[in-house]
Coordinates of C-alpha atoms and ligand atoms in Angstrom, one line a residue:
X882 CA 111.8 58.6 99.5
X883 CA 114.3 57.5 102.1
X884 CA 114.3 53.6 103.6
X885 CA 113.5 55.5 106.3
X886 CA 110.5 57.7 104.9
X887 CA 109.1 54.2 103.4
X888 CA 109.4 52.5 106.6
X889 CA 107.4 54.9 108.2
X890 CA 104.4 55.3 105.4
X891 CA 104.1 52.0 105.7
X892 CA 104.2 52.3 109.6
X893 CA 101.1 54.9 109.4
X894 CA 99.0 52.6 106.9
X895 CA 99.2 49.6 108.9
X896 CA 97.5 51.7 111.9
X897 CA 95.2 53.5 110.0
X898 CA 94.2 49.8 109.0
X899 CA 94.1 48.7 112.2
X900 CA 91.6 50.6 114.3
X901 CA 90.9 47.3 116.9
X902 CA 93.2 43.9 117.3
X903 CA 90.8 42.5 115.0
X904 CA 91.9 44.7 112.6
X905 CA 95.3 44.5 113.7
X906 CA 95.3 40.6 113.0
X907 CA 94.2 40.7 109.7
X908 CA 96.6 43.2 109.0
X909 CA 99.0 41.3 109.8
X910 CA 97.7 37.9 108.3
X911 CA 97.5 39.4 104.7
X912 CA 101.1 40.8 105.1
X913 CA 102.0 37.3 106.2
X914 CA 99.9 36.0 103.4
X915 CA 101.6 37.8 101.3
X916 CA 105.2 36.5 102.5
X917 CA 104.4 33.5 101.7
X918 CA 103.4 32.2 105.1
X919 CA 100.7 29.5 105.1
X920 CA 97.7 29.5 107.2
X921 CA 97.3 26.9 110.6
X922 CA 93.9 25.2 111.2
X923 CA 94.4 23.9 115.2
X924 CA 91.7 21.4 114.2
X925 CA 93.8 19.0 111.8
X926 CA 97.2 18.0 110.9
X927 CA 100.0 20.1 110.6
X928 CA 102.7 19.2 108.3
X929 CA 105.6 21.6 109.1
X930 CA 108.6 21.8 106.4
X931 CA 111.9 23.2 107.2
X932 CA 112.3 26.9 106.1
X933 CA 108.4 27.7 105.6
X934 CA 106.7 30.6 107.4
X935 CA 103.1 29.4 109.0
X936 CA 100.6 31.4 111.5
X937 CA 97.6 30.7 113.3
X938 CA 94.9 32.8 114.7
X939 CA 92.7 32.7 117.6
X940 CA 90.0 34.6 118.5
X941 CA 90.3 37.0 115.8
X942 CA 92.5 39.5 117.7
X943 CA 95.8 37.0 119.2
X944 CA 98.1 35.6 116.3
X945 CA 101.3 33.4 116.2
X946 CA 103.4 33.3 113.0
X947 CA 106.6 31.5 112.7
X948 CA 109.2 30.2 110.8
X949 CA 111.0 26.8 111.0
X950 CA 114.7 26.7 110.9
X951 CA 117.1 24.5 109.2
X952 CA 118.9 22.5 111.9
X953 CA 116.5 20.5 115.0
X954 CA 114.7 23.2 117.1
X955 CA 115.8 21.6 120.3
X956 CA 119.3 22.4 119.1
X957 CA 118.8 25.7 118.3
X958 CA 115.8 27.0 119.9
X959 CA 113.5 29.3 119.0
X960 CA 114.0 33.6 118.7
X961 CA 111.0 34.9 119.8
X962 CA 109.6 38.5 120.0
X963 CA 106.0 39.4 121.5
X964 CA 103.6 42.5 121.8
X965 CA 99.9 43.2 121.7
X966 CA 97.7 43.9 119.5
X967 CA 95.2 45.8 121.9
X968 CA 95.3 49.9 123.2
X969 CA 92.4 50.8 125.3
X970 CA 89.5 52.5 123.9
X971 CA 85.6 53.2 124.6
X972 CA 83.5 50.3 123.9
X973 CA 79.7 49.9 123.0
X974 CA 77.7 48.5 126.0
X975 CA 75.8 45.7 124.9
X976 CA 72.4 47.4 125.2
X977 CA 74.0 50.8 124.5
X978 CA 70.6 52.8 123.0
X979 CA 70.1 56.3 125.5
X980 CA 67.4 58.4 123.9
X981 CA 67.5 61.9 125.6
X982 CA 66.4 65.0 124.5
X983 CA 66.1 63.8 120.3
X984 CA 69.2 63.0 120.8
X985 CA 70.8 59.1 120.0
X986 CA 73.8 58.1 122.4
X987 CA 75.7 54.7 122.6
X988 CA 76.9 53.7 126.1
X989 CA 79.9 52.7 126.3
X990 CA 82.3 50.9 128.6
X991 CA 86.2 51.8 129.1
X992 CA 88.6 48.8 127.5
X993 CA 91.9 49.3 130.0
X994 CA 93.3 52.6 131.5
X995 CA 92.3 54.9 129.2
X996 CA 93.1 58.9 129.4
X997 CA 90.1 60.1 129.4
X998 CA 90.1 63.5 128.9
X999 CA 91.5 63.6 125.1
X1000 CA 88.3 61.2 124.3
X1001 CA 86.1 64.7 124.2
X1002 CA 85.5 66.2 120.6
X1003 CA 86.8 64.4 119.2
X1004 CA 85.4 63.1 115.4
X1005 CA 84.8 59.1 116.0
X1006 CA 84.9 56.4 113.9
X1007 CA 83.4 53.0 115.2
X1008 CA 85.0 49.4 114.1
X1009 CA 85.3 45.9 115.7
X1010 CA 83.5 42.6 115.1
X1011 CA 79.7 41.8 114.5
X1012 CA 78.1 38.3 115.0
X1013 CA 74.6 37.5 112.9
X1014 CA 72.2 35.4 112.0
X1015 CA 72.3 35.0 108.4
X1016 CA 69.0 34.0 105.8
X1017 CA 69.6 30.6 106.5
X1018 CA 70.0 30.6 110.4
X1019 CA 73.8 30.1 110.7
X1020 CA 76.0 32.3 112.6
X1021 CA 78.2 34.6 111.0
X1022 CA 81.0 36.8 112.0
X1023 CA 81.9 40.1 110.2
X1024 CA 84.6 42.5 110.7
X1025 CA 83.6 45.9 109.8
X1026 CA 85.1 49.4 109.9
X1027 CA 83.0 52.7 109.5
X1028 CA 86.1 54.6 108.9
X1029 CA 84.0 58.4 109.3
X1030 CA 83.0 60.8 112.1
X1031 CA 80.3 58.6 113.3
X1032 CA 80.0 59.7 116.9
X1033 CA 81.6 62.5 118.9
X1034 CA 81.4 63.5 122.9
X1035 CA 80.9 66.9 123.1
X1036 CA 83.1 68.9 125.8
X1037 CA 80.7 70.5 128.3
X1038 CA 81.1 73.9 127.8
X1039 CA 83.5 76.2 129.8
X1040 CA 80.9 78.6 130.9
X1041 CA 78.5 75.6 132.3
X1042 CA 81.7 74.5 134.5
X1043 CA 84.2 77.5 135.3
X1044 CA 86.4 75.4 137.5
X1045 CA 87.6 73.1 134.4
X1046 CA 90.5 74.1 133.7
X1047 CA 91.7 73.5 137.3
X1048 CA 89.6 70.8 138.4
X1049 CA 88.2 68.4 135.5
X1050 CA 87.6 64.9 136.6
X1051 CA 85.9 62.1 134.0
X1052 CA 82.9 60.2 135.1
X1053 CA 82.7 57.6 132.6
X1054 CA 79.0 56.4 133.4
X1055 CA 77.7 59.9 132.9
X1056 CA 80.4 62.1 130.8
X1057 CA 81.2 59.6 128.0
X1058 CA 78.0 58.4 126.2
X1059 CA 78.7 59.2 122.6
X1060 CA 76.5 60.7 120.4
X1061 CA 75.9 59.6 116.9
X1062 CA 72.8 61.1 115.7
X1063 CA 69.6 63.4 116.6
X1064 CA 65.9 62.1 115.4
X1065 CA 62.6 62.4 117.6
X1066 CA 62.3 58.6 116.7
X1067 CA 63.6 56.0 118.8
X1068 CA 66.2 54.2 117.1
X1069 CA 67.9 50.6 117.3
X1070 CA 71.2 50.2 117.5
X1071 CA 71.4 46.5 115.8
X1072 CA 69.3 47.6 113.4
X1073 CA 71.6 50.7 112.5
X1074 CA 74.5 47.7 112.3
X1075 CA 72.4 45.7 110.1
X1076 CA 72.5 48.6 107.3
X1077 CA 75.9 49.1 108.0
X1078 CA 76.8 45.4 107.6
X1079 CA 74.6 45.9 104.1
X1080 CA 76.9 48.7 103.1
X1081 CA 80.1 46.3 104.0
X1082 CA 78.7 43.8 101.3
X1083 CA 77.1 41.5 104.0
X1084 CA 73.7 41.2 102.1
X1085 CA 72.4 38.0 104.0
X1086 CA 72.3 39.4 107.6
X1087 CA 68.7 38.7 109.2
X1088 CA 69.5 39.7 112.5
X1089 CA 72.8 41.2 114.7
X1090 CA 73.1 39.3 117.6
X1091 CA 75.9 40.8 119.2
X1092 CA 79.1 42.7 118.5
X1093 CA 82.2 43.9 119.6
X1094 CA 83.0 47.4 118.9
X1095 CA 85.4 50.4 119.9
X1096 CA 85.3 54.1 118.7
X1097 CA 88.5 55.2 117.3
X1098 CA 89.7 58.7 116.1
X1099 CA 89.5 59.1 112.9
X1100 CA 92.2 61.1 112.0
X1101 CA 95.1 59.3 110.8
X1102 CA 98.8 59.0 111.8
X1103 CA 100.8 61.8 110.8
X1104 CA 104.3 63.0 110.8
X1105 CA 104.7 65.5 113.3
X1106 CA 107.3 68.7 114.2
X1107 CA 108.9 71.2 112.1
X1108 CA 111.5 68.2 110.9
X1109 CA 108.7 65.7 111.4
X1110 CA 110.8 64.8 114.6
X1111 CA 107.3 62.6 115.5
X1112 CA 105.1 60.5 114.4
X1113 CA 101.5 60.9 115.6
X1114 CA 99.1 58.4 116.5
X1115 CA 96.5 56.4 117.8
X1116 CA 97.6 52.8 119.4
X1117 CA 101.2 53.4 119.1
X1118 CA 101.2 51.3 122.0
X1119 CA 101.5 48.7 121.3
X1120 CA 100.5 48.2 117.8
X1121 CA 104.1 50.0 116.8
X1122 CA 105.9 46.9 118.0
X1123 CA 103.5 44.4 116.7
X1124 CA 104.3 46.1 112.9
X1125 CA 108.4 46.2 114.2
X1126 CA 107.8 42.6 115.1
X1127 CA 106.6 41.6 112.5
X1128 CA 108.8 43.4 109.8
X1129 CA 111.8 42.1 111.2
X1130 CA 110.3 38.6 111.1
X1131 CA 110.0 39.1 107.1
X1132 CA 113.3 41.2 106.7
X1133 CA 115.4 38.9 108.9
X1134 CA 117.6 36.3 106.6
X1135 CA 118.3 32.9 108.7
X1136 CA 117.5 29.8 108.6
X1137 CA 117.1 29.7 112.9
X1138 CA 113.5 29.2 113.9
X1139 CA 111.8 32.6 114.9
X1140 CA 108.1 32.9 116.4
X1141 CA 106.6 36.6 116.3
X1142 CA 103.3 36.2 119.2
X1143 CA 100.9 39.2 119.3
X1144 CA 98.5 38.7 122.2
X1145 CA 94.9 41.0 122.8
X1146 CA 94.1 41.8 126.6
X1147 CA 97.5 42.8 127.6
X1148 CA 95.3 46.0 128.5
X1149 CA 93.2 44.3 130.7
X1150 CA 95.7 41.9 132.4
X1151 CA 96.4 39.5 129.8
X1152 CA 93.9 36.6 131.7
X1153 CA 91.9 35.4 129.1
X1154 CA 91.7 32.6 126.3
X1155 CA 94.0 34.1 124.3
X1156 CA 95.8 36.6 126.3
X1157 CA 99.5 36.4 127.5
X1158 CA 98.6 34.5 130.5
X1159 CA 96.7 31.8 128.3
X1160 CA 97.9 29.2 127.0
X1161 CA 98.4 30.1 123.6
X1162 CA 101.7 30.8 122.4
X1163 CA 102.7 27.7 124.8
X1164 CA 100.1 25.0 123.2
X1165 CA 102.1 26.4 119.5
X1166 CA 105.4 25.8 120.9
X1167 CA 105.1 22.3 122.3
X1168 CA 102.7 21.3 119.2
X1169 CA 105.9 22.4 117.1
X1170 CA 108.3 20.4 119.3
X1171 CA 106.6 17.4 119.1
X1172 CA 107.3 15.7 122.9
X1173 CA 108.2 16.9 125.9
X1174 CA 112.0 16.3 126.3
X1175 CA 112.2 18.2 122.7
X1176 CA 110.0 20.8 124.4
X1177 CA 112.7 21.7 127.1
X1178 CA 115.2 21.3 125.4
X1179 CA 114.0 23.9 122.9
X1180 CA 113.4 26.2 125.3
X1181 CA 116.0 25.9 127.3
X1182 CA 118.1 27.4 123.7
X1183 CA 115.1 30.1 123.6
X1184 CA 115.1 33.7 124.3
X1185 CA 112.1 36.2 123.9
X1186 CA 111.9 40.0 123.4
X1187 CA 108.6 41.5 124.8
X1188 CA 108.5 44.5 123.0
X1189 CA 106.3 47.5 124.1
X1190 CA 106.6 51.1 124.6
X1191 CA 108.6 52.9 127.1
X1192 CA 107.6 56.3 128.4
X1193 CA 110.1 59.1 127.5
X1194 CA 111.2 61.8 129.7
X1195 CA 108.5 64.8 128.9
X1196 CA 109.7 67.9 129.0
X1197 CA 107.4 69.8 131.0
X1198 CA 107.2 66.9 133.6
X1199 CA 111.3 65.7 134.1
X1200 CA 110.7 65.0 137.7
X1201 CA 108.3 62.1 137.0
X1202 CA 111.6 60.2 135.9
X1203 CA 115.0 59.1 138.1
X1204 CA 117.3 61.2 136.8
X1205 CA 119.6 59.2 135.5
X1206 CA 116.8 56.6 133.3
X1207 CA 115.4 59.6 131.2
X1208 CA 114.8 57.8 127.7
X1209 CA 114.5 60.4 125.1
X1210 CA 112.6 60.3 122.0
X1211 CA 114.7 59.3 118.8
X1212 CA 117.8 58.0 121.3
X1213 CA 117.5 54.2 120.4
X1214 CA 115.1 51.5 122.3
X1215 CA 114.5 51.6 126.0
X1216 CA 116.0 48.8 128.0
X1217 CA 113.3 48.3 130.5
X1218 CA 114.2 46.9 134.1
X1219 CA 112.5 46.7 137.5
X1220 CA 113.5 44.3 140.4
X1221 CA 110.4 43.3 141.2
X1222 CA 109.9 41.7 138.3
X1223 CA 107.2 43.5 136.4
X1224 CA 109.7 43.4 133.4
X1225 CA 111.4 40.4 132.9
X1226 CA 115.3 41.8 131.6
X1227 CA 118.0 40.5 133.4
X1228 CA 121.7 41.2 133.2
X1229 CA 122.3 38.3 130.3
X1230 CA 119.0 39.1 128.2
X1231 CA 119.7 43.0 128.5
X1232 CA 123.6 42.7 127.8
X1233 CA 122.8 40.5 124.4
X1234 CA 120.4 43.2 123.4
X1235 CA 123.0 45.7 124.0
X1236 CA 125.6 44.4 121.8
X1237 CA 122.9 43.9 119.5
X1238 CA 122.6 47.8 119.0
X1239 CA 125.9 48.4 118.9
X1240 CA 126.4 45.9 115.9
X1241 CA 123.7 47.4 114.6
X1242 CA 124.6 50.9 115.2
X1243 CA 121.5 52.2 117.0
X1244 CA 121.9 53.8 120.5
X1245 CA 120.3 52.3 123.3
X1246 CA 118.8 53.1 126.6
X1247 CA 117.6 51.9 130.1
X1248 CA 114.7 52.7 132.1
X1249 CA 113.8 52.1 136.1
X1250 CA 110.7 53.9 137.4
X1251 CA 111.2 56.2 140.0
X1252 CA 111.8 54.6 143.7
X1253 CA 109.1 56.2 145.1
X1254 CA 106.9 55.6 141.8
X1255 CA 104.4 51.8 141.0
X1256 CA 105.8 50.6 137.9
X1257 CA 103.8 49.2 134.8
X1258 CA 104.1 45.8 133.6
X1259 CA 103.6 44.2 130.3
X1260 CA 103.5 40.4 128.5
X1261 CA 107.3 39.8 129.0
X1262 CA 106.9 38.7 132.7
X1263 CA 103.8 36.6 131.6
X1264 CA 105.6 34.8 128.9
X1265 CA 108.6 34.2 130.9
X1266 CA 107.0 32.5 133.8
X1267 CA 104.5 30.6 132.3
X1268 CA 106.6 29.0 129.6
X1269 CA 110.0 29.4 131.6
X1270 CA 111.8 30.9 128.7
X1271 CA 114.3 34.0 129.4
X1272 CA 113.0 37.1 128.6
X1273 CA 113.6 40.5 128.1
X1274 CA 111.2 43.6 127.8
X1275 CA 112.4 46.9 125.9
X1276 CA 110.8 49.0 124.3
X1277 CA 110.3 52.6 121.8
X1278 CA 109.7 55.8 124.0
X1279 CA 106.9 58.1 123.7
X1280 CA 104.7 60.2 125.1
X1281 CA 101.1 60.3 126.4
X1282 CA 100.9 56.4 126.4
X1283 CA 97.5 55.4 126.7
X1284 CA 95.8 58.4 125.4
X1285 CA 93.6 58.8 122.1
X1286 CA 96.8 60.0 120.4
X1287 CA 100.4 59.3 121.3
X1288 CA 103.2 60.3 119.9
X1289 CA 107.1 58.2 119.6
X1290 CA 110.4 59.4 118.0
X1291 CA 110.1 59.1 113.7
X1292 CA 113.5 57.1 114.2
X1293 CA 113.2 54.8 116.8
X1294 CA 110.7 52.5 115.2
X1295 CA 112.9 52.0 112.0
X1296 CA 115.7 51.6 114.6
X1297 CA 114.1 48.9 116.4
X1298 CA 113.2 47.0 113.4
X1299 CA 117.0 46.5 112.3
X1300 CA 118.2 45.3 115.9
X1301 CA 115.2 43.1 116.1
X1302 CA 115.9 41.6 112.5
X1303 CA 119.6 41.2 113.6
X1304 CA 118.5 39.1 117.0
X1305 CA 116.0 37.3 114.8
X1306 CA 119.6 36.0 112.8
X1307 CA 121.6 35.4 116.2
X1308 CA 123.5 32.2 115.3
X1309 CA 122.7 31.7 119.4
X1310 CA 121.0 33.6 122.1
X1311 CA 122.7 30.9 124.6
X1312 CA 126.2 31.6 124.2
X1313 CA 125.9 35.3 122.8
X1314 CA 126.8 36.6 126.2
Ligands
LIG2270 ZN1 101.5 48.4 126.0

């Protein structure tokens, strides 16, 4: 198998493994686990040694791993790349049991801008986090994953609604209540969770108490095209660049300081405890620094690379793009800029990132929405201004972003992972320009 074949396999297990940000965390922690990095409790001491890896974890679903450098960080500042661990999905209402007709339906509510329409039959698996009450009255958390067709939505058939193919709109209070089973009995939905926490290995559970949960497709990540061109899958965006991110943080040979941050709730608008606009990945940094002059000083030597996914030019749709910012698939990572500010590249960050391909020998591309288009955002204009760092945002293109199954370039992943290692050993992302 090629570097490149590996890199990939092991691209598709970590988001088979990683169905929610919970998932995606732990993925990540046992990889870091693994490398050697040792875990941070923000309730005691930390004793940090020159050239060891640590992480911490909050919430479940954000996590910060870095690595200290050699020389005084407020000399040489930290190299810092960020994405998110969260892709929007349907989640299970709180109260979710609909009994209609013998059948069993969930309610659910939509996590971020979801497309809608590829939700429909579809064969759903259901995963996330479950708090309960165990046999001796203490609260426990459990992560579980029932990685089978558990639920599907059934399309409404063509027959019943002649005008769908021209005129299909989603209603996601009536059209997207899932259904996972048929019985003339009422059933509980806690109670269903408290078998399934049973068949996890959970044997103490006297009562759910609440949960957090998302249906996911079940079918895995695949290489795709006659020359697998692809690669197929759900929450490409953005759990693509957390697994580039953090690759490159174990490949990368320095002794500089490098921070990976992979925030949940960039979906929703990154506002919350331990989204981009929290106070996380800033409460790390100045804990690592120590005071405040080292603080700014630090980073004032920093740079960050928000990574997330671009959108490629799709064939069948070239005029959503200017002509002349296309990206295509498998042509390198997408330099991504916008005026206004809802990316955060500017002429210095973008140049160094340039040269960083070339030395690297991967092709690289820009993108500007259209003039007359809104443009996304992401965490990089977050990041930059509430810590003040500069920033810049790039990204892998693909297509069909924020639907139950994207699709990216089988190259560009394994492309961005060697320019990212090769920033993560910049001797200096001050002078580099
Ligand atoms: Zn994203």
């Amino acid at each position: 198998m090629s570097d490149l074949q590996e890199f990939n396999k092991r691209l598709r297990e970590f988001l088979d493994a990683s169905p929610t940000p919970f998932h995606a965390v732990e993925e990540m922690r046992l990889r870091l686990q693994e490398a050697g990095f040792s875990a941070l409790d923000e309730r005691g001491e930390w004793q940090l040694e020159q050239g060891k890896g640590y992480y911490l974890i909050r919430n479940g679903s954000s996590i910060v791993a870095f690595r200290c450098g050699k020389d005084p960080v407020h000399e040489r500042g930290w190299r810092m790349v960020g994405a998110h661990t969260d892709s929007p999905n349907l989640k299970v209402k709180p109260t979710p049991e609909l009994h209609r007709h013998g059948y069993f339906q969930l309610g659910v509510e939509v996590y971020g801008g979801a497309l809608l329409n590829p939700w429909f039959d579809r064969d759903l698996g259901l995963a996330g986090r479950v708090n309960y009450e165990n046999a001796q009255g203490q609260l426990r958390s459990a992560l579980i994953n029932l990685n089978r067709p558990v639920g599907v939505i059934p399309s409404l058939a063509i027959h019943l609604d002649r005008d769908a193919n021209n005129n299909h709109s989603v209603n996601p209070q009536r059209d997207l209540p899932v259904v996972i089973l048929q019985s003339e009995e009422s059933s509980d939905f806690r109670a269903l969770l408290a078998d399934a926490l049973g068949a996890h290995g959970y044997k103490d559970v006297s009562a759910v108490l609440d949960f957090e949960l998302s249906f996911y497709d079940c079918q895995p990540a695949a290489m795709v095209g006659w020359n697998e061109d692809f690669i197929a899958s759900a929450r490409l965006d953005n759990l693509l660049s957390c697994y580039i991110g953090l690759e490159s943080l174990l490949t990368a040979d320095t002794s500089e300081h490098m921070v990976l941050v992979c925030n949940d709730h960039e979906e929703v608008g990154s506002q919350s405890a331990v989204g981009a606009q929290g106070p996380m990945l800033e409460s790390v940094l100045r804990r690592i620094a120590g005071d405040e002059i080292t603080w700014q000083r630090a980073i004032a030597n920093s740079m960050m690379i928000s990574a997330d996914n671009a959108h490629g030019i799709h064939p069948n749709f070239s005029d959503k793009h200017d002509g002349n910012h296309g990206p295509l698939l498998n042509a390198g990572p997408v330099i991504k800029n916008n005026v206004n500010q809802r990316y955060a590249t500017n002429s210095e960050t973008s140049s160094l990132f340039r040269r960083l391909c070339v030395s690297s020998d991967v092709a690289v591309q820009s993108f500007v929405v259209r003039s007359d288009m809104a443009c996304g955002s992401t965490i990089g204009p977050l990041t930059a201004s509430a810590i003040g760092v500069k920033t810049l945002d790039i990204g892998v293109p693909t297509f069909a972003m924020h639907s139950i199954r994207e699709l990216a370039g089988s190259k560009d992943a394994y492309n961005l992972r060697k320019v990212l290692t090769k920033y993560y050993q910049l001797d200096s992302v001050v002078d580099a320009v």
